[in-house]
Short mmCIF file of C-alpha atoms and ligand atoms in Angstrom, two decimals:
data_model
loop_
_atom_site.label_atom_id
_atom_site.label_comp_id
_atom_site.label_asym_id
_atom_site.label_seq_id
_atom_site.Cartn_x
_atom_site.Cartn_y
_atom_site.Cartn_z
CA MET A 266 65.01 18.80 -63.77
CA SER A 267 67.19 16.18 -61.94
CA SER A 268 66.85 12.61 -63.40
CA GLU A 269 67.98 11.16 -60.12
CA ARG A 270 65.50 8.82 -58.61
CA GLN A 271 63.67 9.95 -55.56
CA PHE A 272 63.94 7.98 -52.34
CA ARG A 273 60.50 6.23 -51.97
CA LEU A 274 58.54 5.90 -48.71
CA GLY A 275 55.83 3.39 -47.99
CA VAL A 276 53.68 4.44 -44.99
CA LEU A 277 51.53 2.05 -42.87
CA GLY A 278 49.07 3.47 -40.33
CA SER A 279 45.87 2.65 -38.49
CA GLY A 280 44.90 5.96 -36.99
CA LYS A 281 44.38 9.63 -37.67
CA GLY A 282 47.67 10.02 -39.54
CA SER A 283 49.24 13.10 -37.95
CA ASN A 284 52.75 11.61 -38.16
CA PHE A 285 52.10 10.78 -41.84
CA VAL A 286 51.02 14.39 -42.36
CA ALA A 287 54.22 15.70 -40.78
CA ILE A 288 56.34 13.44 -43.07
CA ALA A 289 54.33 14.06 -46.21
CA ASP A 290 54.43 17.74 -45.73
CA ALA A 291 58.19 17.71 -45.10
CA CYS A 292 58.65 15.76 -48.29
CA ALA A 293 56.46 18.22 -50.11
CA SER A 294 58.48 21.18 -48.79
CA GLY A 295 61.82 19.56 -49.58
CA ALA A 296 62.84 19.19 -45.83
CA VAL A 297 62.75 15.43 -46.41
CA PRO A 298 64.41 14.39 -49.67
CA ALA A 299 61.85 11.68 -50.49
CA GLU A 300 58.49 11.02 -51.91
CA VAL A 301 55.54 9.08 -50.41
CA ALA A 302 55.02 6.19 -52.86
CA LEU A 303 52.23 4.29 -51.13
CA VAL A 304 50.04 4.63 -47.93
CA LEU A 305 48.44 1.40 -46.66
CA SER A 306 45.98 0.87 -43.79
CA ASP A 307 44.31 -1.94 -42.03
CA VAL A 308 41.40 0.27 -41.10
CA PRO A 309 38.97 1.20 -43.87
CA ASP A 310 38.13 4.74 -42.70
CA ALA A 311 41.44 5.70 -41.08
CA GLY A 312 42.36 9.34 -41.12
CA ILE A 313 45.71 8.44 -42.57
CA LEU A 314 44.00 7.30 -45.89
CA THR A 315 41.90 10.49 -46.03
CA GLN A 316 45.00 12.68 -45.49
CA ALA A 317 46.90 10.78 -48.06
CA ARG A 318 44.02 10.98 -50.68
CA ALA A 319 43.69 14.79 -49.94
CA ARG A 320 47.35 15.08 -51.00
CA ASN A 321 46.70 12.96 -54.10
CA LEU A 322 48.99 10.23 -52.80
CA PRO A 323 48.34 6.56 -53.54
CA ALA A 324 46.37 5.07 -50.64
CA GLN A 325 44.86 1.72 -50.07
CA PHE A 326 42.97 -0.23 -47.39
CA ILE A 327 43.97 -3.85 -47.23
CA PRO A 328 41.75 -5.90 -44.92
CA PRO A 329 43.87 -7.15 -42.06
CA GLY A 330 42.38 -10.76 -41.92
CA GLN A 331 41.27 -12.73 -38.91
CA PHE A 332 43.62 -11.60 -36.12
CA ARG A 333 43.37 -8.48 -33.90
CA THR A 334 47.01 -7.63 -33.31
CA LYS A 335 48.69 -9.03 -36.26
CA LEU A 336 48.29 -9.72 -40.03
CA ASP A 337 47.62 -13.34 -41.17
CA ASP A 338 50.10 -14.82 -43.57
CA GLU A 339 48.19 -14.28 -46.69
CA THR A 340 47.48 -10.67 -45.72
CA GLU A 341 51.16 -10.03 -44.91
CA ARG A 342 51.97 -11.22 -48.44
CA LEU A 343 49.46 -8.75 -49.95
CA TYR A 344 51.01 -5.83 -47.99
CA VAL A 345 54.54 -6.88 -48.97
CA ARG A 346 53.64 -7.19 -52.69
CA ALA A 347 51.90 -3.77 -52.74
CA LEU A 348 55.05 -2.25 -51.16
CA GLN A 349 57.31 -4.03 -53.65
CA GLU A 350 55.22 -3.05 -56.61
CA ALA A 351 55.44 0.60 -55.39
CA ARG A 352 59.28 0.22 -55.25
CA VAL A 353 59.41 1.33 -51.66
CA ASP A 354 63.01 2.00 -50.26
CA LEU A 355 61.97 2.64 -46.62
CA LEU A 356 58.84 1.51 -44.86
CA VAL A 357 57.65 3.94 -42.24
CA LEU A 358 55.20 2.71 -39.57
CA ALA A 359 53.18 5.67 -38.41
CA GLY A 360 50.67 4.41 -35.75
CA PHE A 361 50.26 0.98 -37.37
CA MET A 362 48.75 -1.00 -34.57
CA ARG A 363 49.68 -4.55 -35.59
CA VAL A 364 52.94 -6.40 -35.04
CA LEU A 365 54.71 -7.37 -38.34
CA LYS A 366 55.95 -10.97 -38.15
CA GLY A 367 59.19 -12.41 -39.11
CA GLU A 368 57.95 -13.43 -42.60
CA PHE A 369 57.12 -9.84 -43.39
CA LEU A 370 60.46 -8.60 -42.15
CA ARG A 371 62.26 -11.26 -44.28
CA ALA A 372 60.12 -10.68 -47.36
CA PHE A 373 60.23 -6.81 -47.43
CA GLU A 374 63.89 -6.07 -48.18
CA GLY A 375 64.25 -2.54 -47.23
CA PRO A 376 64.63 -1.02 -43.75
CA ILE A 377 61.52 -0.49 -41.59
CA VAL A 378 61.19 2.30 -39.04
CA ASN A 379 58.62 2.94 -36.32
CA ILE A 380 57.66 5.74 -33.92
CA HIS A 381 56.73 4.88 -30.38
CA PRO A 382 55.30 7.38 -27.75
CA SER A 383 57.82 6.77 -24.98
CA LEU A 384 61.46 6.82 -24.33
CA LEU A 385 62.13 3.15 -25.13
CA PRO A 386 63.10 0.73 -23.69
CA SER A 387 60.64 2.15 -21.11
CA PHE A 388 56.93 1.47 -21.66
CA PRO A 389 56.87 -0.65 -24.87
CA GLY A 390 53.40 -1.82 -26.09
CA LEU A 391 50.00 -0.11 -26.06
CA GLU A 392 49.21 3.38 -24.74
CA ALA A 393 52.76 4.08 -23.66
CA TRP A 394 51.90 7.57 -22.50
CA LYS A 395 49.18 6.12 -20.07
CA GLN A 396 51.89 3.63 -18.93
CA ALA A 397 54.27 6.54 -18.12
CA LEU A 398 51.57 8.61 -16.38
CA ASP A 399 50.52 5.60 -14.33
CA HIS A 400 54.15 4.77 -13.49
CA GLY A 401 54.66 8.34 -12.17
CA VAL A 402 57.83 9.12 -14.25
CA LYS A 403 58.55 12.78 -14.62
CA VAL A 404 59.84 12.59 -18.15
CA THR A 405 58.68 10.45 -21.06
CA GLY A 406 58.93 11.24 -24.70
CA CYS A 407 59.11 9.49 -27.99
CA THR A 408 61.44 7.27 -30.03
CA VAL A 409 62.05 6.43 -33.64
CA HIS A 410 63.63 3.05 -34.02
CA PHE A 411 64.40 0.33 -36.62
CA VAL A 412 61.92 -2.51 -36.56
CA ASP A 413 63.19 -5.95 -35.68
CA ALA A 414 61.31 -9.15 -34.78
CA GLY A 415 60.57 -8.03 -31.19
CA VAL A 416 57.97 -5.44 -29.98
CA ASP A 417 59.34 -1.87 -29.88
CA SER A 418 62.80 -3.36 -29.60
CA GLY A 419 64.89 -2.44 -32.68
CA PRO A 420 67.97 -0.15 -32.71
CA ILE A 421 67.16 3.47 -31.65
CA ILE A 422 67.49 6.15 -34.26
CA GLY A 423 66.39 9.20 -32.30
CA GLN A 424 64.54 10.29 -29.22
CA ARG A 425 62.89 13.41 -27.77
CA PRO A 426 62.07 13.95 -24.10
CA VAL A 427 58.79 15.40 -22.99
CA PRO A 428 58.17 16.51 -19.47
CA ILE A 429 55.14 15.17 -17.54
CA LEU A 430 53.20 18.01 -15.81
CA ASP A 431 51.27 17.60 -12.49
CA ASP A 432 48.00 18.28 -14.11
CA ASP A 433 48.51 16.12 -17.23
CA THR A 434 45.78 13.66 -18.26
CA PRO A 435 46.46 10.88 -20.69
CA ALA A 436 45.07 13.10 -23.52
CA THR A 437 47.15 16.21 -22.66
CA LEU A 438 50.32 14.16 -22.32
CA HIS A 439 49.79 12.29 -25.60
CA GLU A 440 49.13 15.61 -27.35
CA ARG A 441 52.42 16.92 -26.12
CA ILE A 442 54.20 13.72 -27.14
CA GLN A 443 52.72 13.92 -30.54
CA ARG A 444 54.11 17.43 -31.08
CA ALA A 445 57.54 16.06 -30.37
CA GLU A 446 56.83 13.10 -32.68
CA HIS A 447 56.02 15.51 -35.56
CA GLU A 448 59.46 17.04 -35.39
CA LEU A 449 61.49 13.87 -34.61
CA TYR A 450 60.01 11.55 -37.28
CA PRO A 451 60.66 13.69 -40.34
CA ALA A 452 64.19 14.49 -39.07
CA CYS A 453 64.96 10.75 -38.66
CA VAL A 454 63.43 9.91 -42.05
CA ALA A 455 65.36 12.71 -43.81
CA ALA A 456 68.61 11.48 -42.29
CA ILE A 457 67.90 8.01 -43.64
CA ALA A 458 66.90 9.24 -47.10
CA ARG A 459 70.22 11.27 -47.27
CA GLY A 460 72.24 8.24 -46.17
CA GLU A 461 73.47 9.99 -43.05
CA ILE A 462 73.10 7.11 -40.65
CA THR A 463 74.72 3.83 -40.14
CA VAL A 464 73.93 0.93 -37.89
CA GLN A 465 76.63 -0.78 -35.78
CA GLY A 466 75.00 -3.57 -33.84
CA ARG A 467 72.47 -1.84 -31.68
CA ARG A 468 73.97 1.57 -32.13
CA VAL A 469 72.73 3.96 -34.80
CA LEU A 470 75.29 6.58 -35.64
CA TRP A 471 74.46 9.91 -37.36
CA ARG A 472 76.95 11.72 -39.58
CA LYS A 473 75.53 14.99 -38.31
CA PRO A 474 74.23 15.77 -34.76
CA SER A 475 71.42 13.32 -34.05
CA ALA A 476 67.76 14.23 -33.58
C1 LIG B 528 51.53 7.92 -32.39
O1 LIG B 528 51.42 8.73 -31.19
C2 LIG B 528 52.53 6.83 -32.32
O2 LIG B 528 53.52 7.11 -31.44
C3 LIG B 528 51.56 5.71 -31.82
O3 LIG B 528 50.45 5.79 -32.46
C4 LIG B 528 50.14 7.26 -32.62
C5 LIG B 528 49.65 7.44 -34.19
O4 LIG B 528 49.20 8.77 -34.27
N1 LIG B 528 52.14 4.46 -32.13
C6 LIG B 528 52.26 3.45 -31.23
O5 LIG B 528 51.69 3.51 -30.09
C7 LIG B 528 52.84 2.14 -31.68
N2 LIG B 528 53.09 1.34 -30.66
P1 LIG B 528 49.06 9.31 -35.75
O6 LIG B 528 48.07 8.37 -36.57
O7 LIG B 528 48.30 10.64 -35.52
O8 LIG B 528 50.29 9.42 -36.41
#
């Protein structure tokens, strides 16, 4: 058995957790050379917590505090402390529906990545698949990016295009985007865990062909 320390992931999510499942299963199969150290949610009955517990992975609900779209200061400290105690190397946002403020980004020392259901910089914010459909674009997709102090604005790690079909509804389009997400996100996390990417300003460079 190798004594080398595994790369440790912390995962934050508010929803059903399908991206978490894709990453956790890729860790379990060895496709992503990392382990899930901790899953945190701001929603007590979120599917992501159920999925984590079903895999015997540490999972915790931390009440979000008084705000709807962000965490209050004390709550941010609780999240950061839990992630630090779990010795997390990379924080993975997987459908976490609150903005992390500057204090969180400064207090958590490792990199933070997010998946967004559009080809950024198009359609940041909520229900990006619906925004794309309403706008009438023919191609949308998903983006994995580093998190900075803005909303869906950090350096882009990888993207996958997804065509929009004439008979798409918001639900069918989101489902197709999610299938692309489940391939893209584990590939990006694996590349980070392997130390295969570097950031030069806004550009993220891959040592091997990018996702
Ligand atoms: C994903 O489609 C993700 O792109 C989106 O939430 C969903 C979570 O699904 N995130 C955002 O919209 C962030 N702005 P999941 O819980 O099944 O992984």
